[in-house]
Short mmCIF file of C-alpha atoms in Angstrom, two decimals:
data_model
loop_
_atom_site.label_atom_id
_atom_site.label_comp_id
_atom_site.label_asym_id
_atom_site.label_seq_id
_atom_site.Cartn_x
_atom_site.Cartn_y
_atom_site.Cartn_z
CA UNK A 21 -6.02 -4.04 -13.58
CA UNK A 22 -3.59 -1.72 -13.22
CA UNK A 23 -2.56 -0.41 -10.19
CA UNK A 24 -4.51 2.73 -8.82
CA UNK A 25 -2.28 6.11 -9.59
CA UNK A 26 -3.36 9.41 -8.42
CA UNK A 27 -0.41 11.03 -11.03
CA UNK A 28 -0.07 8.59 -13.89
CA UNK A 29 3.84 7.91 -14.11
CA UNK A 30 5.12 4.98 -16.29
CA UNK A 31 6.34 2.16 -14.54
CA UNK A 32 10.46 1.83 -13.61
CA UNK A 33 10.80 -1.11 -15.12
CA UNK A 34 12.30 -2.99 -18.48
CA UNK A 35 9.67 -5.11 -20.12
CA UNK A 36 13.05 -5.82 -22.26
CA UNK A 37 13.73 -10.15 -22.09
CA UNK A 38 16.82 -8.91 -23.42
CA UNK A 39 19.44 -6.36 -24.61
CA UNK A 40 19.97 -4.82 -21.22
CA UNK A 41 22.82 -3.45 -19.97
CA UNK A 42 24.37 -5.43 -16.87
CA UNK A 43 24.82 -3.59 -13.13
CA UNK A 44 27.12 -5.95 -11.01
CA UNK A 45 26.28 -4.69 -7.82
CA UNK A 46 29.46 -5.91 -5.80
CA UNK A 47 31.26 -5.62 -2.36
CA UNK A 48 34.77 -4.57 -1.66
CA UNK A 49 35.28 -7.85 -0.98
CA UNK A 50 34.03 -8.79 -5.17
CA UNK A 51 37.36 -6.63 -6.33
CA UNK A 52 40.09 -8.02 -4.55
CA UNK A 53 39.05 -11.64 -4.79
CA UNK A 54 38.28 -10.93 -8.27
CA UNK A 55 35.05 -12.55 -8.17
CA UNK A 56 33.02 -10.73 -11.00
CA UNK A 57 33.64 -10.54 -15.03
CA UNK A 58 36.56 -10.26 -15.74
CA UNK A 59 36.11 -7.12 -18.28
CA UNK A 60 34.62 -5.16 -15.48
CA UNK A 61 37.09 -6.18 -12.70
CA UNK A 62 40.32 -5.14 -15.18
CA UNK A 63 37.79 -1.52 -15.47
CA UNK A 64 37.69 -1.72 -11.95
CA UNK A 65 40.80 -2.19 -10.97
CA UNK A 66 42.14 1.04 -13.26
CA UNK A 67 39.87 2.98 -12.10
CA UNK A 68 40.33 2.57 -8.90
CA UNK A 69 36.84 1.77 -7.88
CA UNK A 70 36.38 0.08 -4.29
CA UNK A 71 32.98 -0.69 -4.58
CA UNK A 72 32.01 1.62 -1.49
CA UNK A 73 28.67 2.30 -0.84
CA UNK A 74 26.17 3.95 -3.79
CA UNK A 75 29.11 4.35 -5.59
CA UNK A 76 28.62 4.11 -9.58
CA UNK A 77 31.44 3.01 -12.91
CA UNK A 78 30.03 3.28 -15.60
CA UNK A 79 31.57 0.44 -18.30
CA UNK A 80 32.92 0.51 -22.33
CA UNK A 81 32.54 -2.12 -24.19
CA UNK A 82 35.06 -3.21 -26.09
CA UNK A 83 34.01 -1.08 -28.93
CA UNK A 84 33.88 1.93 -26.92
CA UNK A 85 30.07 2.39 -26.14
CA UNK A 86 28.53 2.11 -22.51
CA UNK A 87 28.98 -1.98 -21.75
CA UNK A 88 27.04 -1.97 -18.54
CA UNK A 89 28.07 -0.52 -14.58
CA UNK A 90 29.51 -1.61 -11.48
CA UNK A 91 27.60 -0.61 -8.38
CA UNK A 92 29.25 -0.70 -4.84
CA UNK A 93 27.67 -1.99 -1.91
CA UNK A 94 29.61 -1.33 0.47
CA UNK A 95 31.21 -4.03 3.30
CA UNK A 96 27.77 -4.84 5.08
CA UNK A 97 24.84 -4.74 2.15
CA UNK A 98 22.10 -5.63 4.46
CA UNK A 99 22.80 -2.06 6.75
CA UNK A 100 20.78 -0.34 3.15
CA UNK A 101 19.00 -3.16 1.81
CA UNK A 102 17.39 -0.59 -0.41
CA UNK A 103 20.31 1.04 -1.92
CA UNK A 104 19.88 -0.08 -4.87
CA UNK A 105 17.37 2.66 -6.02
CA UNK A 106 20.14 5.15 -6.18
CA UNK A 107 20.70 3.39 -9.58
CA UNK A 108 16.90 4.94 -10.72
CA UNK A 109 18.37 8.42 -10.24
CA UNK A 110 22.33 7.99 -11.52
CA UNK A 111 22.24 5.30 -14.23
CA UNK A 112 21.90 7.04 -17.57
CA UNK A 113 18.59 6.19 -19.45
CA UNK A 114 18.37 3.18 -20.77
CA UNK A 115 17.26 -0.43 -20.16
CA UNK A 116 19.29 -2.51 -17.30
CA UNK A 117 19.21 -5.67 -15.36
CA UNK A 118 21.32 -6.75 -12.17
CA UNK A 119 23.71 -8.88 -13.35
CA UNK A 120 25.11 -10.19 -9.86
CA UNK A 121 24.19 -8.95 -6.22
CA UNK A 122 24.60 -10.40 -2.79
CA UNK A 123 20.39 -9.51 -2.35
CA UNK A 124 17.22 -10.53 -2.67
CA UNK A 125 15.93 -10.50 -6.07
CA UNK A 126 12.62 -8.67 -4.56
CA UNK A 127 14.64 -5.93 -1.98
CA UNK A 128 17.02 -4.56 -5.05
CA UNK A 129 14.30 -4.42 -7.45
CA UNK A 130 11.89 -2.53 -4.70
CA UNK A 131 14.45 -0.68 -4.01
CA UNK A 132 14.66 0.75 -6.87
CA UNK A 133 10.91 0.77 -7.71
CA UNK A 134 11.82 3.43 -4.39
CA UNK A 135 14.76 4.85 -5.57
CA UNK A 136 12.37 5.82 -8.91
CA UNK A 137 9.81 7.95 -7.64
CA UNK A 138 9.63 12.17 -8.94
CA UNK A 139 7.21 14.55 -7.60
CA UNK A 140 7.71 16.65 -10.82
CA UNK A 141 3.95 17.18 -11.40
CA UNK A 142 4.69 20.86 -11.55
CA UNK A 143 8.18 21.23 -13.93
CA UNK A 144 7.22 21.86 -17.02
CA UNK A 145 10.50 19.68 -18.60
CA UNK A 146 10.46 16.18 -16.77
CA UNK A 147 13.76 14.04 -17.39
CA UNK A 148 13.90 10.40 -18.07
CA UNK A 149 15.14 7.77 -15.98
CA UNK A 150 16.76 4.50 -16.40
CA UNK A 151 14.33 1.17 -16.50
CA UNK A 152 15.36 -2.17 -14.53
CA UNK A 153 14.51 -5.37 -15.67
CA UNK A 154 13.03 -7.25 -12.60
CA UNK A 155 14.84 -11.02 -12.22
CA UNK A 156 12.64 -13.68 -12.86
CA UNK A 157 12.45 -15.23 -9.64
CA UNK A 158 10.80 -11.78 -7.90
CA UNK A 159 7.47 -11.38 -6.89
CA UNK A 160 6.45 -8.57 -9.85
CA UNK A 161 3.53 -8.39 -8.41
CA UNK A 162 3.87 -7.56 -5.35
CA UNK A 163 6.33 -4.93 -5.85
CA UNK A 164 4.12 -2.99 -7.73
CA UNK A 165 1.70 -3.18 -5.67
CA UNK A 166 3.75 -1.82 -2.88
CA UNK A 167 5.16 1.01 -5.14
CA UNK A 168 1.33 2.07 -5.66
CA UNK A 169 0.51 2.01 -2.39
CA UNK A 170 3.74 3.81 -1.61
CA UNK A 171 3.40 6.86 -4.28
CA UNK A 172 0.25 7.57 -3.72
CA UNK A 173 1.24 8.62 -0.01
CA UNK A 174 4.10 10.45 -1.66
CA UNK A 175 1.80 12.44 -4.15
CA UNK A 176 -0.80 13.00 -1.76
CA UNK A 177 1.53 14.67 0.97
CA UNK A 178 3.32 16.29 -2.14
CA UNK A 179 0.60 17.77 -3.72
CA UNK A 180 0.65 21.60 -2.66
CA UNK A 181 -2.72 23.09 -0.19
CA UNK A 182 -3.51 24.63 -2.41
CA UNK A 183 -4.48 21.76 -4.74
CA UNK A 184 -5.41 19.57 -1.75
CA UNK A 185 -7.50 21.20 0.39
CA UNK A 186 -10.63 18.90 1.91
CA UNK A 187 -12.32 19.09 -1.95
CA UNK A 188 -9.45 17.91 -3.53
CA UNK A 189 -8.73 15.33 -1.11
CA UNK A 190 -11.79 13.53 -1.11
CA UNK A 191 -11.69 13.99 -4.81
CA UNK A 192 -8.98 11.58 -4.18
CA UNK A 193 -10.83 9.33 -2.04
CA UNK A 194 -13.39 8.63 -4.49
CA UNK A 195 -11.20 7.97 -7.15
CA UNK A 196 -9.77 5.48 -5.15
CA UNK A 197 -12.63 3.65 -3.85
CA UNK A 198 -13.85 4.05 -7.63
CA UNK A 199 -10.86 2.16 -8.84
CA UNK A 200 -12.03 -0.72 -6.72
CA UNK A 201 -15.44 -0.68 -7.02
CA UNK A 202 -15.26 0.48 -3.19
CA UNK A 203 -18.49 2.47 -1.16
CA UNK A 204 -17.82 5.92 -0.08
CA UNK A 205 -20.31 8.12 2.45
CA UNK A 206 -19.37 11.70 3.25
CA UNK A 207 -20.92 13.72 6.32
CA UNK A 208 -19.59 17.18 5.46
CA UNK A 209 -20.32 20.64 6.59
CA UNK A 210 -22.77 21.67 9.27
CA UNK A 211 -24.42 17.72 8.80
CA UNK A 212 -21.40 16.74 11.05
CA UNK A 213 -23.54 18.21 13.87
CA UNK A 214 -26.42 16.58 12.96
CA UNK A 215 -24.75 13.57 12.66
CA UNK A 216 -22.81 13.92 16.10
CA UNK A 217 -18.98 14.63 14.68
CA UNK A 218 -18.29 17.66 16.80
CA UNK A 219 -14.87 17.95 17.20
CA UNK A 220 -13.99 17.52 13.18
CA UNK A 221 -16.35 20.46 12.78
CA UNK A 222 -15.10 23.05 15.09
CA UNK A 223 -11.88 22.37 14.07
CA UNK A 224 -12.63 22.70 10.61
CA UNK A 225 -15.69 25.07 10.20
CA UNK A 226 -13.29 28.46 10.25
CA UNK A 227 -11.71 26.58 6.86
CA UNK A 228 -13.55 28.14 3.60
CA UNK A 229 -13.24 23.87 2.44
CA UNK A 230 -16.10 22.43 4.60
CA UNK A 231 -15.00 20.05 7.52
CA UNK A 232 -15.87 16.12 6.55
CA UNK A 233 -15.84 13.13 7.25
CA UNK A 234 -15.22 10.56 4.82
CA UNK A 235 -16.00 6.75 4.96
CA UNK A 236 -14.95 4.28 2.39
CA UNK A 237 -16.51 0.36 2.44
CA UNK A 238 -14.67 -2.66 0.71
CA UNK A 239 -14.67 -6.72 1.55
CA UNK A 240 -17.68 -9.13 2.35
CA UNK A 241 -18.82 -9.11 5.66
CA UNK A 242 -17.86 -11.80 7.83
CA UNK A 243 -14.69 -11.72 6.86
CA UNK A 244 -11.92 -9.94 10.01
CA UNK A 245 -12.95 -6.50 9.92
CA UNK A 246 -10.15 -4.58 9.72
CA UNK A 247 -10.73 -0.89 10.03
CA UNK A 248 -8.13 2.13 8.85
CA UNK A 249 -8.21 5.89 10.54
CA UNK A 250 -6.13 8.36 8.77
CA UNK A 251 -5.66 12.72 10.14
CA UNK A 252 -6.91 14.37 7.27
CA UNK A 253 -5.53 18.08 7.88
CA UNK A 254 -5.15 19.16 4.85
CA UNK A 255 -3.31 22.56 6.48
CA UNK A 256 -2.36 23.80 9.62
CA UNK A 257 -1.78 27.21 10.77
CA UNK A 258 -1.78 25.89 14.25
CA UNK A 259 -5.44 28.10 14.61
CA UNK A 260 -5.54 31.14 16.96
CA UNK A 261 -2.74 29.95 18.50
CA UNK A 262 -0.85 30.27 15.44
CA UNK A 263 2.05 28.72 14.24
CA UNK A 264 5.35 30.86 13.33
CA UNK A 265 6.17 30.80 9.80
CA UNK A 266 8.85 28.05 10.10
CA UNK A 267 6.90 25.66 12.03
CA UNK A 268 3.72 26.06 9.00
CA UNK A 269 6.11 25.46 5.98
CA UNK A 270 5.68 21.78 5.74
CA UNK A 271 2.82 21.67 7.03
CA UNK A 272 0.91 20.81 3.64
CA UNK A 273 1.98 17.05 5.05
CA UNK A 274 -0.29 17.51 7.68
CA UNK A 275 -2.64 14.84 6.42
CA UNK A 276 0.07 12.42 5.95
CA UNK A 277 -2.19 9.98 8.16
CA UNK A 278 -4.27 10.12 5.79
CA UNK A 279 -2.26 9.86 2.70
CA UNK A 280 -0.70 6.47 4.69
CA UNK A 281 -3.82 4.70 5.12
CA UNK A 282 -4.64 5.45 1.57
CA UNK A 283 -1.88 3.80 -0.11
CA UNK A 284 -2.14 0.70 3.16
CA UNK A 285 -6.05 0.14 1.88
CA UNK A 286 -4.64 -0.11 -1.73
CA UNK A 287 -2.33 -2.36 -1.34
CA UNK A 288 -5.24 -4.54 0.90
CA UNK A 289 -7.69 -3.35 -2.02
CA UNK A 290 -5.39 -4.60 -5.14
CA UNK A 291 -4.39 -7.40 -3.27
CA UNK A 292 -7.98 -9.06 -2.88
CA UNK A 293 -7.03 -9.59 0.69
CA UNK A 294 -9.81 -11.57 2.16
CA UNK A 295 -10.84 -8.73 4.83
CA UNK A 296 -14.03 -6.20 5.79
CA UNK A 297 -12.15 -3.38 4.53
CA UNK A 298 -13.43 0.21 6.81
CA UNK A 299 -11.37 3.42 6.02
CA UNK A 300 -12.31 6.97 8.21
CA UNK A 301 -10.85 9.90 7.46
CA UNK A 302 -11.80 12.99 9.57
CA UNK A 303 -10.43 16.10 6.83
CA UNK A 304 -10.30 19.84 7.97
CA UNK A 305 -8.21 22.52 7.06
CA UNK A 306 -7.11 24.15 11.01
CA UNK A 307 -7.51 27.97 9.53
CA UNK A 308 -7.90 31.65 11.31
CA UNK A 309 -11.27 33.52 10.88
CA UNK A 310 -14.02 34.85 13.44
CA UNK A 311 -15.89 31.53 13.95
CA UNK A 312 -12.16 29.64 14.80
CA UNK A 313 -12.64 27.68 17.89
CA UNK A 314 -10.45 29.26 20.60
CA UNK A 315 -8.51 28.15 23.23
CA UNK A 316 -10.20 27.83 26.64
CA UNK A 317 -13.77 26.33 24.89
CA UNK A 318 -14.51 23.61 25.80
CA UNK A 319 -16.80 20.71 23.40
CA UNK A 320 -18.82 17.60 23.76
CA UNK A 321 -16.91 14.83 21.68
CA UNK A 322 -19.18 11.78 19.91
CA UNK A 323 -17.66 9.35 22.77
CA UNK A 324 -19.62 11.62 25.02
CA UNK A 325 -16.54 12.99 26.69
CA UNK A 326 -15.86 16.75 26.80
CA UNK A 327 -12.73 17.98 25.75
CA UNK A 328 -11.14 21.62 27.26
CA UNK A 329 -8.82 23.21 24.51
CA UNK A 330 -5.66 24.23 26.04
CA UNK A 331 -3.94 24.66 22.59
CA UNK A 332 -5.54 25.53 18.86
CA UNK A 333 -3.07 24.01 17.48
CA UNK A 334 -3.50 20.49 19.01
CA UNK A 335 -6.19 19.98 16.69
CA UNK A 336 -5.61 16.77 15.20
CA UNK A 337 -6.26 14.68 17.85
CA UNK A 338 -9.32 16.25 18.31
CA UNK A 339 -10.47 15.49 14.80
CA UNK A 340 -9.32 11.87 15.10
CA UNK A 341 -11.23 11.39 18.47
CA UNK A 342 -14.57 11.25 17.20
CA UNK A 343 -13.08 9.21 13.76
CA UNK A 344 -11.79 6.17 16.11
CA UNK A 345 -14.92 6.75 18.85
CA UNK A 346 -16.99 6.08 15.35
CA UNK A 347 -14.74 3.36 13.97
CA UNK A 348 -14.61 1.82 17.55
CA UNK A 349 -18.71 1.42 17.56
CA UNK A 350 -18.24 -1.26 14.83
CA UNK A 351 -16.23 -3.06 16.64
CA UNK A 352 -13.70 -4.26 14.25
CA UNK A 353 -11.16 -7.09 14.46
CA UNK A 354 -8.52 -4.61 14.16
CA UNK A 355 -7.61 -0.54 14.02
CA UNK A 356 -4.89 1.24 12.88
CA UNK A 357 -5.06 5.10 12.92
CA UNK A 358 -1.83 6.79 11.47
CA UNK A 359 -1.52 10.59 11.87
CA UNK A 360 1.23 13.46 11.58
CA UNK A 361 0.39 14.10 15.26
CA UNK A 362 3.50 15.01 17.29
CA UNK A 363 6.68 17.00 17.16
CA UNK A 364 7.46 15.39 20.23
CA UNK A 365 7.50 12.04 18.24
CA UNK A 366 10.13 13.16 16.13
CA UNK A 367 12.19 14.70 19.15
CA UNK A 368 12.13 10.54 20.20
CA UNK A 369 13.11 8.61 17.15
CA UNK A 370 13.97 10.95 14.44
CA UNK A 371 12.01 11.65 10.98
CA UNK A 372 12.38 7.36 9.89
CA UNK A 373 11.20 5.87 12.20
CA UNK A 374 7.43 5.64 13.01
CA UNK A 375 6.62 5.43 16.85
CA UNK A 376 3.90 3.00 17.28
CA UNK A 377 1.72 2.56 20.46
CA UNK A 378 -0.51 -0.31 21.79
CA UNK A 379 -1.54 -2.27 24.87
CA UNK A 380 -2.00 -5.49 22.79
CA UNK A 381 0.99 -7.37 23.80
CA UNK A 382 0.66 -9.81 20.61
CA UNK A 383 -0.05 -7.09 18.33
CA UNK A 384 3.12 -4.67 19.07
CA UNK A 385 5.43 -8.06 19.06
CA UNK A 386 3.22 -9.31 15.64
CA UNK A 387 4.11 -5.52 14.24
CA UNK A 388 7.82 -5.25 14.78
CA UNK A 389 8.32 -8.79 13.91
CA UNK A 390 6.38 -7.03 10.43
CA UNK A 391 8.62 -4.48 9.89
CA UNK A 392 12.08 -5.80 10.75
CA UNK A 393 10.75 -8.89 7.85
CA UNK A 394 10.07 -5.72 5.86
CA UNK A 395 12.88 -3.27 6.17
CA UNK A 396 9.81 -0.59 7.22
CA UNK A 397 11.72 0.77 10.17
CA UNK A 398 9.22 1.43 13.70
CA UNK A 399 9.49 1.49 17.06
CA UNK A 400 6.60 1.12 20.16
CA UNK A 401 6.33 3.61 22.73
CA UNK A 402 4.48 3.25 26.18
CA UNK A 403 0.90 4.02 26.51
CA UNK A 404 2.12 4.56 30.25
CA UNK A 405 -0.86 4.71 31.90
CA UNK A 406 0.78 7.11 34.60
CA UNK A 407 0.78 10.04 32.10
CA UNK A 408 -3.10 9.38 31.91
CA UNK A 409 -3.28 12.02 34.95
CA UNK A 410 -1.57 14.82 32.51
CA UNK A 411 -4.61 14.91 30.41
CA UNK A 412 -7.21 15.45 33.21
CA UNK A 413 -9.00 18.82 33.13
CA UNK A 414 -10.26 20.92 35.69
CA UNK A 415 -12.98 21.83 33.79
CA UNK A 416 -14.15 19.35 31.59
CA UNK A 417 -13.45 15.51 31.61
CA UNK A 418 -9.70 15.84 29.68
CA UNK A 419 -7.93 18.59 27.09
CA UNK A 420 -6.33 18.35 24.42
CA UNK A 421 -2.73 20.68 25.29
CA UNK A 422 -1.09 19.22 28.79
CA UNK A 423 0.86 21.50 29.89
CA UNK A 424 4.73 21.08 30.59
CA UNK A 425 5.31 20.03 27.39
CA UNK A 426 6.37 16.19 28.98
CA UNK A 427 6.14 13.41 26.92
CA UNK A 428 3.84 15.16 24.23
CA UNK A 429 3.33 11.81 22.03
CA UNK A 430 2.95 9.52 24.56
CA UNK A 431 0.43 11.80 26.30
CA UNK A 432 -1.67 11.94 22.52
CA UNK A 433 -1.73 8.50 22.68
CA UNK A 434 -3.42 8.33 25.87
CA UNK A 435 -6.08 10.83 24.65
CA UNK A 436 -6.61 8.70 21.96
CA UNK A 437 -6.92 5.64 23.98
CA UNK A 438 -10.14 7.37 25.46
CA UNK A 439 -11.88 7.20 22.75
CA UNK A 440 -11.10 3.41 21.62
CA UNK A 441 -13.06 0.68 24.09
CA UNK A 442 -14.66 -1.82 21.95
CA UNK A 443 -12.07 -2.45 19.37
CA UNK A 444 -9.86 -6.02 19.73
CA UNK A 445 -6.88 -4.87 18.38
CA UNK A 446 -5.94 -1.36 18.23
CA UNK A 447 -2.68 0.37 17.38
CA UNK A 448 -2.10 4.37 16.79
CA UNK A 449 1.47 5.19 14.04
CA UNK A 450 2.48 8.83 15.28
CA UNK A 451 4.53 9.54 11.96
CA UNK A 452 6.53 12.26 10.62
CA UNK A 453 5.51 11.38 6.99
CA UNK A 454 8.22 13.19 4.99
CA UNK A 455 11.66 12.64 4.26
CA UNK A 456 14.07 15.49 5.41
CA UNK A 457 17.09 14.39 3.40
CA UNK A 458 17.74 12.04 0.29
CA UNK A 459 18.00 8.59 0.73
CA UNK A 460 18.56 5.74 -2.01
CA UNK A 461 15.35 4.77 -1.61
CA UNK A 462 13.17 8.00 -1.06
CA UNK A 463 14.09 11.60 -2.46
CA UNK A 464 13.15 14.69 -0.05
CA UNK A 465 9.88 14.88 0.33
CA UNK A 466 6.62 12.96 1.29
CA UNK A 467 6.53 10.02 1.93
CA UNK A 468 5.32 6.56 3.62
CA UNK A 469 5.98 5.31 6.48
CA UNK A 470 5.36 1.73 7.99
CA UNK A 471 2.33 0.70 5.65
CA UNK A 472 4.95 -1.95 4.19
CA UNK A 473 4.87 -3.29 7.65
CA UNK A 474 1.32 -3.34 8.45
CA UNK A 475 0.27 -4.87 4.67
CA UNK A 476 2.48 -7.52 5.11
CA UNK A 477 0.85 -7.96 9.15
CA UNK A 478 -2.10 -8.22 7.76
CA UNK A 479 -2.32 -10.33 4.95
CA UNK A 480 -0.50 -12.50 7.15
CA UNK A 481 -3.01 -12.30 10.22
CA UNK A 482 -5.95 -11.89 8.47
CA UNK A 483 -5.51 -12.09 4.43
#
């Protein structure tokens, strides 16, 4: 069975075993020492090709047709392990293979695959692309599984909010579950109140698209229990504390946590890991209407803690609070939550590095190691209990928006920590979910963050 695709697209990989054009991936030292194909070397020297990082030089054959390409890796190829993604966008259409490269076969093939991604669903003219032969000693199955998970996350984030509201996100959630024969339940609208999810209901009730809690179960009971929780705010106006237009432009990506946990779930199910998987996604739009929740309101959460609303634009932690409390009741072996939660995280680490929080030292170490293994950048942030006093409220147990603006990502994590008490291991990821500039392996747009590393960790530890 082929991996699930939200947007069906052709594979970026060639099926031809022969008759493909060569790419000579080289460093400046290869050119200086003459350690490549003599014809390619002669052409490179005549053209002044220096093998700078990402440079491409097409090579003619003896009859004047296209004979191959030189691809520069720069002096230190390890700095950009997925540089080959640039080939997917800049090589001419056709079938290619890597002839020489001081990179591992998995990285060069995965890099090409990541760089091949296009979000052209709304374009009337589709462009064609080059295809690359996966080296025989590469893990082709694993590479294709990874791309399926990453592309699902990217696709869901890139969809505009008019086509990815709460109803449509539930359709995508159910489609993924159906592909892998997983069970799905949903609690929608006013049923959230009778089922004790008051914070999800409060945040989402102002939208035409009803708020809901989606749940997916896959795998066998008795296997290690893995729970993934993702923030699914399909669009965030900021509520009555409305965002300025400049801050609202990318708010279709505020369901990036949901998109990423679904991409990770795909990878787990596609690999048939022997785990008991549970995926929980609270889904809302943070809209404005006469019944929108207000600054100063106080709500009782599922956990029994009262929460004062001091800013309606701090809505993500509210819906996660009910979802985490619900997930925690099953006492899973591992719980990961992912959310596009705070601007403070981006100020601290920028858009490329995923901050994560956990008070489990072994888990922190293992996740960091997995990130390095998979070239999936992330950084542990401190769950500093000295700031816990900042989330206390005079009128309620806690506030959703501490005054002062200091340590915003940490206080958000401490808020969520209040709703996790029984889970054996828990980590919170405050991701950005977006690439603001083009990189070799990623175009501008929605991005999967940390899920390659998390899959690696879960497969190695539990699977």
